[in-house]
Backbone atoms as SQL, in Angstrom:
CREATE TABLE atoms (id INTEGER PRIMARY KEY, chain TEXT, resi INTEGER, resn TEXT, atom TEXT, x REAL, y REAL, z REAL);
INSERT INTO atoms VALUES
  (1, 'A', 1, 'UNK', 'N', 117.628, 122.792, 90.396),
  (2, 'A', 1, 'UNK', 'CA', 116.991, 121.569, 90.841),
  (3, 'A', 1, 'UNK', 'C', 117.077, 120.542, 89.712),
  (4, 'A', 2, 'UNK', 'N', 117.507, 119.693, 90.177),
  (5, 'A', 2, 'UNK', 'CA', 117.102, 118.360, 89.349),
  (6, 'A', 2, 'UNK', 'C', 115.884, 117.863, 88.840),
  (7, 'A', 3, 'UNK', 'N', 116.238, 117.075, 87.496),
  (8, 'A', 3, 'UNK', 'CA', 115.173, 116.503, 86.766),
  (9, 'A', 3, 'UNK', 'C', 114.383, 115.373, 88.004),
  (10, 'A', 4, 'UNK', 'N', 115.362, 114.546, 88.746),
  (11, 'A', 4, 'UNK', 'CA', 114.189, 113.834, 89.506),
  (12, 'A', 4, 'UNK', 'C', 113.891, 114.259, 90.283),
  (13, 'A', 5, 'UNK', 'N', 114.412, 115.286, 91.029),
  (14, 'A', 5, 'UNK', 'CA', 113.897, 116.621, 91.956),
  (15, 'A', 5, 'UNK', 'C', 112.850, 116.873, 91.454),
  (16, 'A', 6, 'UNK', 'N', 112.557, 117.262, 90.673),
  (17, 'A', 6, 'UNK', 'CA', 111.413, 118.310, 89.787),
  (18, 'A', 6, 'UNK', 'C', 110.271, 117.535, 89.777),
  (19, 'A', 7, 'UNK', 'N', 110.301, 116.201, 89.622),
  (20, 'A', 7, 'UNK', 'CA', 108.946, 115.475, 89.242),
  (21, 'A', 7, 'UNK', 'C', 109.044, 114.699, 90.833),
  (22, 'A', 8, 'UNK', 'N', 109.675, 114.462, 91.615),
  (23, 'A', 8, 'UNK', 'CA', 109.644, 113.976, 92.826),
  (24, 'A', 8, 'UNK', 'C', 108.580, 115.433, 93.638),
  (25, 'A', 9, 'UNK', 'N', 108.981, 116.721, 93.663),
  (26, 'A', 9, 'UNK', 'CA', 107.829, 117.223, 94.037),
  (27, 'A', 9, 'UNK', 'C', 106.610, 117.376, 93.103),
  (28, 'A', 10, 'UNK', 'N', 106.711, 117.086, 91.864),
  (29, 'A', 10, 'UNK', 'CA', 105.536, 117.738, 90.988),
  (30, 'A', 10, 'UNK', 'C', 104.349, 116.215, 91.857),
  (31, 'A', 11, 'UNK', 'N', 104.944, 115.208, 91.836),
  (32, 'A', 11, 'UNK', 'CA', 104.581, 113.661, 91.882),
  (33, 'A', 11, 'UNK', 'C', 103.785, 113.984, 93.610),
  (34, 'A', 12, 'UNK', 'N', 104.624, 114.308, 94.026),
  (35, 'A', 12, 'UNK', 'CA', 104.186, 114.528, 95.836),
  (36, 'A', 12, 'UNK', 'C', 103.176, 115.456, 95.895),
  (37, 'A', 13, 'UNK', 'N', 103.229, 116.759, 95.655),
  (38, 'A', 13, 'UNK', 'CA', 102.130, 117.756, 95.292),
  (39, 'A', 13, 'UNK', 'C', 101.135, 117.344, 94.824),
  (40, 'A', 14, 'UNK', 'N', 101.022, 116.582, 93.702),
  (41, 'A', 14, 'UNK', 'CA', 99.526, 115.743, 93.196),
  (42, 'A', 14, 'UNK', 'C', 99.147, 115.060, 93.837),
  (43, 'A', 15, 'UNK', 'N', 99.958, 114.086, 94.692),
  (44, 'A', 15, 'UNK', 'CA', 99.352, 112.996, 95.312),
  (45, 'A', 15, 'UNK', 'C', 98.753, 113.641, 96.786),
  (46, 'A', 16, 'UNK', 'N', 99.401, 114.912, 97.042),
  (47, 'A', 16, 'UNK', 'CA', 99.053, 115.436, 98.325),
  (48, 'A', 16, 'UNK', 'C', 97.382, 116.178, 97.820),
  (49, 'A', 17, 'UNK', 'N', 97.547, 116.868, 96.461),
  (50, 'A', 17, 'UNK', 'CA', 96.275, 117.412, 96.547),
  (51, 'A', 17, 'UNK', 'C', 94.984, 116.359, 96.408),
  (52, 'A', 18, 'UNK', 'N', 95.246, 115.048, 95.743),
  (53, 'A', 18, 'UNK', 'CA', 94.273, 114.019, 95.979),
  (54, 'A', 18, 'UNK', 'C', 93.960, 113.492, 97.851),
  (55, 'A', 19, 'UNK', 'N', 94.178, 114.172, 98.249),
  (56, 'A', 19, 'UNK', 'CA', 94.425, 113.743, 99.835),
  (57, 'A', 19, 'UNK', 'C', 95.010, 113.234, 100.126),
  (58, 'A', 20, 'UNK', 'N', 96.249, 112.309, 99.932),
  (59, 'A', 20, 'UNK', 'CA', 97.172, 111.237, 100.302),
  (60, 'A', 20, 'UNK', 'C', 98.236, 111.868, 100.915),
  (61, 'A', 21, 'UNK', 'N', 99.011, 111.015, 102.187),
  (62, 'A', 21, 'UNK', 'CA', 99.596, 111.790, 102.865),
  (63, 'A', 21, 'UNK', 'C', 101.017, 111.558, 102.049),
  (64, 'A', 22, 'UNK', 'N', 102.234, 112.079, 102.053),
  (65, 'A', 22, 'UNK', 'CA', 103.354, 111.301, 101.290),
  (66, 'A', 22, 'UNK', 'C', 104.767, 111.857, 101.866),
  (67, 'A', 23, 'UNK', 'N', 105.737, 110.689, 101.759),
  (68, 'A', 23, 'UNK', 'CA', 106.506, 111.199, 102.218),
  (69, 'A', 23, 'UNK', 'C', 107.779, 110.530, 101.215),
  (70, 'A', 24, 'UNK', 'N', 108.097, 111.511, 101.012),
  (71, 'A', 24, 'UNK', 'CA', 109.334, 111.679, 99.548),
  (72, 'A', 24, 'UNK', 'C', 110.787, 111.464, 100.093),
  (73, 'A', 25, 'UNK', 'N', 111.318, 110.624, 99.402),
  (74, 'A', 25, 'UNK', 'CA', 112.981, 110.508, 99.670),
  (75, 'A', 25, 'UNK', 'C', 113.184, 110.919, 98.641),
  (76, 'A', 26, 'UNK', 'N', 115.031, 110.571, 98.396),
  (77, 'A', 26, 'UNK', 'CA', 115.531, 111.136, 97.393),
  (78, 'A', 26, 'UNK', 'C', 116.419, 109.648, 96.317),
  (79, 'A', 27, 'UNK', 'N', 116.476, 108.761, 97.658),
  (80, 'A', 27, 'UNK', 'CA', 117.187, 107.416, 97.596),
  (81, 'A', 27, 'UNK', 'C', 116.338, 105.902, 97.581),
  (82, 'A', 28, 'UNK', 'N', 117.253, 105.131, 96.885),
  (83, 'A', 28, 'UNK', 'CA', 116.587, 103.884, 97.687),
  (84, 'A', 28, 'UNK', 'C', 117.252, 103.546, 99.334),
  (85, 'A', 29, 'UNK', 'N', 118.220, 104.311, 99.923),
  (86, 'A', 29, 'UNK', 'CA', 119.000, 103.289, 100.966),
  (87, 'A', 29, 'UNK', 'C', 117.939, 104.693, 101.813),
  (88, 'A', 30, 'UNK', 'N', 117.618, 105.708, 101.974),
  (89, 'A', 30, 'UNK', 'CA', 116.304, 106.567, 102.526),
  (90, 'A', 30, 'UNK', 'C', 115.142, 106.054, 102.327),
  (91, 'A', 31, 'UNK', 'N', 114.541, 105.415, 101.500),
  (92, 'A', 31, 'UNK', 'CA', 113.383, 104.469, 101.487),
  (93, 'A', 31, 'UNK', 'C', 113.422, 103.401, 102.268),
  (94, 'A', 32, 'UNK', 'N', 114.043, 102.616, 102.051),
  (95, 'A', 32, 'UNK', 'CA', 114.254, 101.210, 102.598),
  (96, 'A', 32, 'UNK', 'C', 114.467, 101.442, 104.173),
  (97, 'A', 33, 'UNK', 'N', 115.214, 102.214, 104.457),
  (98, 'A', 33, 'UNK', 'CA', 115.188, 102.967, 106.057),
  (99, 'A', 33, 'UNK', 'C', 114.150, 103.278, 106.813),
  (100, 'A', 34, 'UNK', 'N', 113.132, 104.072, 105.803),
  (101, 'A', 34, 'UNK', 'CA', 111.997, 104.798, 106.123),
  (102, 'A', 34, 'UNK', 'C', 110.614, 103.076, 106.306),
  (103, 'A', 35, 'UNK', 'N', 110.951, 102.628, 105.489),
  (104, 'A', 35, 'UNK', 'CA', 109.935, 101.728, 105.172),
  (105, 'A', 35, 'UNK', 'C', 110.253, 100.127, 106.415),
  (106, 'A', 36, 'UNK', 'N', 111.371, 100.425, 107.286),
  (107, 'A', 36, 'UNK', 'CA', 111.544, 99.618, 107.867),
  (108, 'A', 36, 'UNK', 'C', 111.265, 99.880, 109.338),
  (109, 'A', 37, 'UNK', 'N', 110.536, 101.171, 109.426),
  (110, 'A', 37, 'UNK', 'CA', 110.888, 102.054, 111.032),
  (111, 'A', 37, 'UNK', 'C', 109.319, 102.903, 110.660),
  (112, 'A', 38, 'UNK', 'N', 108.618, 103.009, 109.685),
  (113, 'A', 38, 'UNK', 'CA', 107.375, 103.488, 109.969),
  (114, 'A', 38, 'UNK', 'C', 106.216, 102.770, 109.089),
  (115, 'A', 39, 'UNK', 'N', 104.953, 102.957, 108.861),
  (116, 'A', 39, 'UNK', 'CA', 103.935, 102.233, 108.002),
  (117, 'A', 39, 'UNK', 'C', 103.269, 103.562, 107.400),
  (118, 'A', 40, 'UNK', 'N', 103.716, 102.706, 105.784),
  (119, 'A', 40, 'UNK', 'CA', 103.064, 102.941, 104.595),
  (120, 'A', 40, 'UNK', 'C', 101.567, 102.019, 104.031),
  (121, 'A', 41, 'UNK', 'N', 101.294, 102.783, 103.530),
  (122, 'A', 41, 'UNK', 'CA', 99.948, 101.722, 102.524),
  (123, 'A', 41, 'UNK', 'C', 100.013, 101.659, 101.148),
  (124, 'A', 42, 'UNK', 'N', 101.207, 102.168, 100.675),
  (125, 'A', 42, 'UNK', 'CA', 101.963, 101.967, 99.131),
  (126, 'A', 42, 'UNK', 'C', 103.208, 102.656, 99.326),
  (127, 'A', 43, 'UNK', 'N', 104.191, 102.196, 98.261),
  (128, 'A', 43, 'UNK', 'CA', 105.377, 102.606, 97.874),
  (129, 'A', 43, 'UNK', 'C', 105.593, 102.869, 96.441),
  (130, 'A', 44, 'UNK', 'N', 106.096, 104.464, 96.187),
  (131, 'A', 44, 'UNK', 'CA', 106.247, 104.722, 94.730),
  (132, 'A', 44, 'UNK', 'C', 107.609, 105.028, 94.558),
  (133, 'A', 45, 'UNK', 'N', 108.349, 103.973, 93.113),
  (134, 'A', 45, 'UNK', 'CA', 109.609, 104.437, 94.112),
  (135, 'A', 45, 'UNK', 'C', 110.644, 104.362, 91.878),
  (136, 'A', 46, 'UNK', 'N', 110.719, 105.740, 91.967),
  (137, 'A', 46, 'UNK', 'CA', 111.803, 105.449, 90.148),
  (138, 'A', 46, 'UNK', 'C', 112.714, 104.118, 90.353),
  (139, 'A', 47, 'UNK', 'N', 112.639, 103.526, 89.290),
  (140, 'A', 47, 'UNK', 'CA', 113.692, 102.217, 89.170),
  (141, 'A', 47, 'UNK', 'C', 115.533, 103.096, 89.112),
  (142, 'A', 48, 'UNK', 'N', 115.220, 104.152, 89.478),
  (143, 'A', 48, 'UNK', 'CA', 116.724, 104.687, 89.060),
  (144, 'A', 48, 'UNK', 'C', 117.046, 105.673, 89.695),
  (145, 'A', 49, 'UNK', 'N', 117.731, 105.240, 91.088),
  (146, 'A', 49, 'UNK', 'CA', 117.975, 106.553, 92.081),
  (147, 'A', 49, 'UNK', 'C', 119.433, 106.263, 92.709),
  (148, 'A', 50, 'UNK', 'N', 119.857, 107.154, 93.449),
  (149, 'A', 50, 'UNK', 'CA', 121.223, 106.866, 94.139),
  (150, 'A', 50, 'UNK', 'C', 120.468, 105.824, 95.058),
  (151, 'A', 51, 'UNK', 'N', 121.663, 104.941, 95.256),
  (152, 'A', 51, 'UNK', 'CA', 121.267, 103.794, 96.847),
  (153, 'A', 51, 'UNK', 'C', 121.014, 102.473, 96.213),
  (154, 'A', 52, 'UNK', 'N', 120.440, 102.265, 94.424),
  (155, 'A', 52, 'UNK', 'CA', 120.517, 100.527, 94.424),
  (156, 'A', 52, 'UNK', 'C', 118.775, 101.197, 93.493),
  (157, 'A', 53, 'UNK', 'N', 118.155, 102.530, 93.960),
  (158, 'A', 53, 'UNK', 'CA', 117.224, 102.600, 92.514),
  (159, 'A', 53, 'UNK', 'C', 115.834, 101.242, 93.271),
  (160, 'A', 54, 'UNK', 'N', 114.607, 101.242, 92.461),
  (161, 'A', 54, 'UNK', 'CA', 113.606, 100.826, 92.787),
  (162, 'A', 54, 'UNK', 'C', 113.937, 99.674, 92.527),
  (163, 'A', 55, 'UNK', 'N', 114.773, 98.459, 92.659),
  (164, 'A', 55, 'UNK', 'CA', 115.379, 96.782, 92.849),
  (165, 'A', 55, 'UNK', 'C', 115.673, 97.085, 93.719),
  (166, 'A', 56, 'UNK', 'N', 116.058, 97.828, 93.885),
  (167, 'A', 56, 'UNK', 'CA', 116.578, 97.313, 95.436),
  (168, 'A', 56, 'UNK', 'C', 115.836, 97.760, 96.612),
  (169, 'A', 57, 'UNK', 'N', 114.977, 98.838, 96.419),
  (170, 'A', 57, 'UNK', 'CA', 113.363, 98.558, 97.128),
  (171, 'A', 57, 'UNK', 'C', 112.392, 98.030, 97.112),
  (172, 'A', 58, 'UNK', 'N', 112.106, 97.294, 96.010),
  (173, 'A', 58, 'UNK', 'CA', 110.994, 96.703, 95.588),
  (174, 'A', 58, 'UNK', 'C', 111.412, 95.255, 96.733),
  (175, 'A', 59, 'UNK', 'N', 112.465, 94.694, 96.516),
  (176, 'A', 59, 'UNK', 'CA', 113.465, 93.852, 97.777),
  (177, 'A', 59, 'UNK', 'C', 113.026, 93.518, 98.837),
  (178, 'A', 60, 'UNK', 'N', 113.595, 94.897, 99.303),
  (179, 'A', 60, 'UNK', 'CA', 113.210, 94.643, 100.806),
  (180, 'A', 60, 'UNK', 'C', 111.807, 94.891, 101.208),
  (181, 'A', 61, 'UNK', 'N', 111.222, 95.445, 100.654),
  (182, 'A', 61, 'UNK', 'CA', 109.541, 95.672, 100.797),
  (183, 'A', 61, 'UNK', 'C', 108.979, 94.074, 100.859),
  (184, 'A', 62, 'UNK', 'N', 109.159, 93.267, 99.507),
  (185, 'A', 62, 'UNK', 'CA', 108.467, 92.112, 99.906),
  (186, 'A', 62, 'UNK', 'C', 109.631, 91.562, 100.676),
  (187, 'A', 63, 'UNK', 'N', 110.342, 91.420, 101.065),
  (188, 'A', 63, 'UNK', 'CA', 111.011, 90.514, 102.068),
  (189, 'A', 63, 'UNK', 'C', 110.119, 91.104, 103.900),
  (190, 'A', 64, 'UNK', 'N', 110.234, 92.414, 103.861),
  (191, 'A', 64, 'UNK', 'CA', 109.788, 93.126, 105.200),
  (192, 'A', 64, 'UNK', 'C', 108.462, 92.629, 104.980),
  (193, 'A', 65, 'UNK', 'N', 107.735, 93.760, 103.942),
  (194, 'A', 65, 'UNK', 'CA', 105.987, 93.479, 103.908),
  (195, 'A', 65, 'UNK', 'C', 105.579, 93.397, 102.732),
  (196, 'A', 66, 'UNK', 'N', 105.650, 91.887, 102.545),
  (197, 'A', 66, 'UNK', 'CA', 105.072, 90.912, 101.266),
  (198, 'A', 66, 'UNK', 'C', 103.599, 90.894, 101.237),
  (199, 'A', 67, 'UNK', 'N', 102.846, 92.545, 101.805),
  (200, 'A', 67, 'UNK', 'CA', 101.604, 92.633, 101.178),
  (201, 'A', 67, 'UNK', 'C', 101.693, 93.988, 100.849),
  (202, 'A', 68, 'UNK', 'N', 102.555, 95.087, 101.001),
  (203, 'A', 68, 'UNK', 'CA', 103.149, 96.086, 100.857),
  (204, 'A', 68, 'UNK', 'C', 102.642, 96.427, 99.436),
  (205, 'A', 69, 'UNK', 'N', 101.611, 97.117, 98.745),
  (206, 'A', 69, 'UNK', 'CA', 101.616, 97.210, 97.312),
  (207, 'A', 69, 'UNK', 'C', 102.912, 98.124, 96.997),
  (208, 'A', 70, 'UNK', 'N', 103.728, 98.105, 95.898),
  (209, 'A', 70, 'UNK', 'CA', 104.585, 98.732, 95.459),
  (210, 'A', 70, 'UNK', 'C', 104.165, 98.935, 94.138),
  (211, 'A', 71, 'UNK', 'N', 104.834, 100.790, 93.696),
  (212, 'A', 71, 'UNK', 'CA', 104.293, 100.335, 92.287),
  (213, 'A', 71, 'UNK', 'C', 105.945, 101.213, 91.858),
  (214, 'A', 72, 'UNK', 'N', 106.619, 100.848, 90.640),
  (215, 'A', 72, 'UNK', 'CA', 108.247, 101.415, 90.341),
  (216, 'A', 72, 'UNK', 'C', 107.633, 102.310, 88.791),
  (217, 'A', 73, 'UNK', 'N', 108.616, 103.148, 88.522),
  (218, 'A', 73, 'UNK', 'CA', 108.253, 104.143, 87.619),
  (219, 'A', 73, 'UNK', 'C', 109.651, 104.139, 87.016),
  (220, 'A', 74, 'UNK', 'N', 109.638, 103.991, 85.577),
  (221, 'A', 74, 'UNK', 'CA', 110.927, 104.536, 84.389),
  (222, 'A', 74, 'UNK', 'C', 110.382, 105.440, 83.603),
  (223, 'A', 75, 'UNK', 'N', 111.853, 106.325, 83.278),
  (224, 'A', 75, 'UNK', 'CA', 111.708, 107.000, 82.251),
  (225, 'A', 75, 'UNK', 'C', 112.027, 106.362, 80.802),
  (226, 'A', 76, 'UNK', 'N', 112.874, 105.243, 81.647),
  (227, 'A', 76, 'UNK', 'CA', 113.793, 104.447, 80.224),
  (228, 'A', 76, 'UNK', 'C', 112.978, 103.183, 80.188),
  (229, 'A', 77, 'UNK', 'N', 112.224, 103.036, 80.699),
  (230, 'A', 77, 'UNK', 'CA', 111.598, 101.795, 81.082),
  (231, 'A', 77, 'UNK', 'C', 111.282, 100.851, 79.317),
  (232, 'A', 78, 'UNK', 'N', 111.286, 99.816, 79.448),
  (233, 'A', 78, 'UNK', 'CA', 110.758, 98.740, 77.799),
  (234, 'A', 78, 'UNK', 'C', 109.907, 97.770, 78.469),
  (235, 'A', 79, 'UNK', 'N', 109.311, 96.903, 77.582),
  (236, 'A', 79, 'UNK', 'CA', 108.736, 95.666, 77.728),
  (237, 'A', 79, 'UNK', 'C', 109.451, 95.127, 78.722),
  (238, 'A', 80, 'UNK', 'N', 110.429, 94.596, 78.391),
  (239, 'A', 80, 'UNK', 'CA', 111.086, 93.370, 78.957),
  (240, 'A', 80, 'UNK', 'C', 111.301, 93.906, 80.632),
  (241, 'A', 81, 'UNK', 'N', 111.584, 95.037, 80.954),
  (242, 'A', 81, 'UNK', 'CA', 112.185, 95.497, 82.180),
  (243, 'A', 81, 'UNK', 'C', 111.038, 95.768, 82.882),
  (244, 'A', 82, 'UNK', 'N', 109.658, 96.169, 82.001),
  (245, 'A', 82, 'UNK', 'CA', 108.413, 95.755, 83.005),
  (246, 'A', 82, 'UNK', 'C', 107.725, 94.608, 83.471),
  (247, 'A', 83, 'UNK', 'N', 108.028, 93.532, 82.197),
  (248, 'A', 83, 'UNK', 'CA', 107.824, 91.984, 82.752),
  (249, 'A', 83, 'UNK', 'C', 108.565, 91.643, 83.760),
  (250, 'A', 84, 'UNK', 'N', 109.780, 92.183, 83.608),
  (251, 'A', 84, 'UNK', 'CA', 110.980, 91.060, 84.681),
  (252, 'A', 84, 'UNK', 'C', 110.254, 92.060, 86.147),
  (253, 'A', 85, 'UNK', 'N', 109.810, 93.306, 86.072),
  (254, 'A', 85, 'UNK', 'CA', 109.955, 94.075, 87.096),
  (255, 'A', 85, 'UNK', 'C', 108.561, 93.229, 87.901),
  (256, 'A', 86, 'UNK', 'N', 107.480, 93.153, 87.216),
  (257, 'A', 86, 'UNK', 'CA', 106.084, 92.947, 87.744),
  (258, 'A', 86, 'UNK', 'C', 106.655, 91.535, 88.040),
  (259, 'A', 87, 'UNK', 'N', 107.223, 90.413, 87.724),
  (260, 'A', 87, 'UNK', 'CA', 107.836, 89.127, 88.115),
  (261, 'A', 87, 'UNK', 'C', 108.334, 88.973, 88.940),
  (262, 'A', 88, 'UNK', 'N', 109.229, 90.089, 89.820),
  (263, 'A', 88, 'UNK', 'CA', 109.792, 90.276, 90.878),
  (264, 'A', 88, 'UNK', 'C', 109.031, 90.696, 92.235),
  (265, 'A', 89, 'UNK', 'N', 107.972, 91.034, 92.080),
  (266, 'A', 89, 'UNK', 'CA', 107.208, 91.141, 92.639),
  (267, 'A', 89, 'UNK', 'C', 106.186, 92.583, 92.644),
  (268, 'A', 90, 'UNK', 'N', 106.524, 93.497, 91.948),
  (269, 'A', 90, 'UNK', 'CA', 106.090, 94.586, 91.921),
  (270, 'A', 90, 'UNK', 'C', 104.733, 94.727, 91.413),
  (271, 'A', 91, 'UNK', 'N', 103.662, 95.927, 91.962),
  (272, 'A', 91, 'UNK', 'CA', 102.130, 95.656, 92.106),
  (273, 'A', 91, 'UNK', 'C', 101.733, 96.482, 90.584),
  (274, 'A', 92, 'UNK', 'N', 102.555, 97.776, 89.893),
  (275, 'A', 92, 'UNK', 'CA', 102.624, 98.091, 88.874),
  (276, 'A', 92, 'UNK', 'C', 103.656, 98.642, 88.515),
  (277, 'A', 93, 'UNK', 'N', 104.199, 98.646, 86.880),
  (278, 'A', 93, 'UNK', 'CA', 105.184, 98.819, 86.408),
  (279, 'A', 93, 'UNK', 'C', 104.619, 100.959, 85.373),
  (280, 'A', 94, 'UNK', 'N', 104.864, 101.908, 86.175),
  (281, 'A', 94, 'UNK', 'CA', 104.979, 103.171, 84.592),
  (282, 'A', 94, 'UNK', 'C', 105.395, 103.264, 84.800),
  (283, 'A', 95, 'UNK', 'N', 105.555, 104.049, 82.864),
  (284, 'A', 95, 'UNK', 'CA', 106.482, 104.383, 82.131),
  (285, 'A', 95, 'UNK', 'C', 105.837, 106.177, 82.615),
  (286, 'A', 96, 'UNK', 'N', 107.432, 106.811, 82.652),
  (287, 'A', 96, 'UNK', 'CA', 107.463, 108.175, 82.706),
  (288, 'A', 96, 'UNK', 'C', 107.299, 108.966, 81.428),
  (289, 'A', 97, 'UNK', 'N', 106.570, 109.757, 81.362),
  (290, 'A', 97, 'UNK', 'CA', 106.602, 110.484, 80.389),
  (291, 'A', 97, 'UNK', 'C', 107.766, 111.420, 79.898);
């Protein structure tokens, strides 16, 4: 299994044992699909996946639902790529451990 495999369920499992319901892709072009054909009440989504990565979901979320909280997650993440990210519209910017 993969490294974003690995924390994509570790990430889902936590959020499931806080009660939250969740439903995990692997992509952004599987997100953006998912997020256009059912309702969410947040989107958690790595800035770095096959399909275009959390820009190119963060996108279509406020273009679809520009009240949509989104929040994007790096491992490589810096200053500058969390300013430009939260500027773009995103509701929070972490850094992965």
């Amino acid at each position: 299994m993969s490294a974003a495999a690995s924390l994509r369920r570790a990430l889902s499992a936590c959020l499931r044992r806080a009660g939250y319901d969740v439903t995990a892709v692997e992509s952004a072009d599987e997100a953006v699909a998912l997020v256009g054909c059912s309702e969410f009440d947040c989107v958690v989504s790595d800035m770095r996946m096959p399909g275009g990565g959390g820009d190119a979901v963060l996108a279509h979320v406020r273009e679809a639902h520009p009240d949509l909280p989104v929040i994007l997650m790096s491992g490589n993440g810096d200053i500058s790529e969390a300013v430009a990210t939260l500027r773009r519209g995103a509701d929070d910017y972490l850094v992965k451990p």
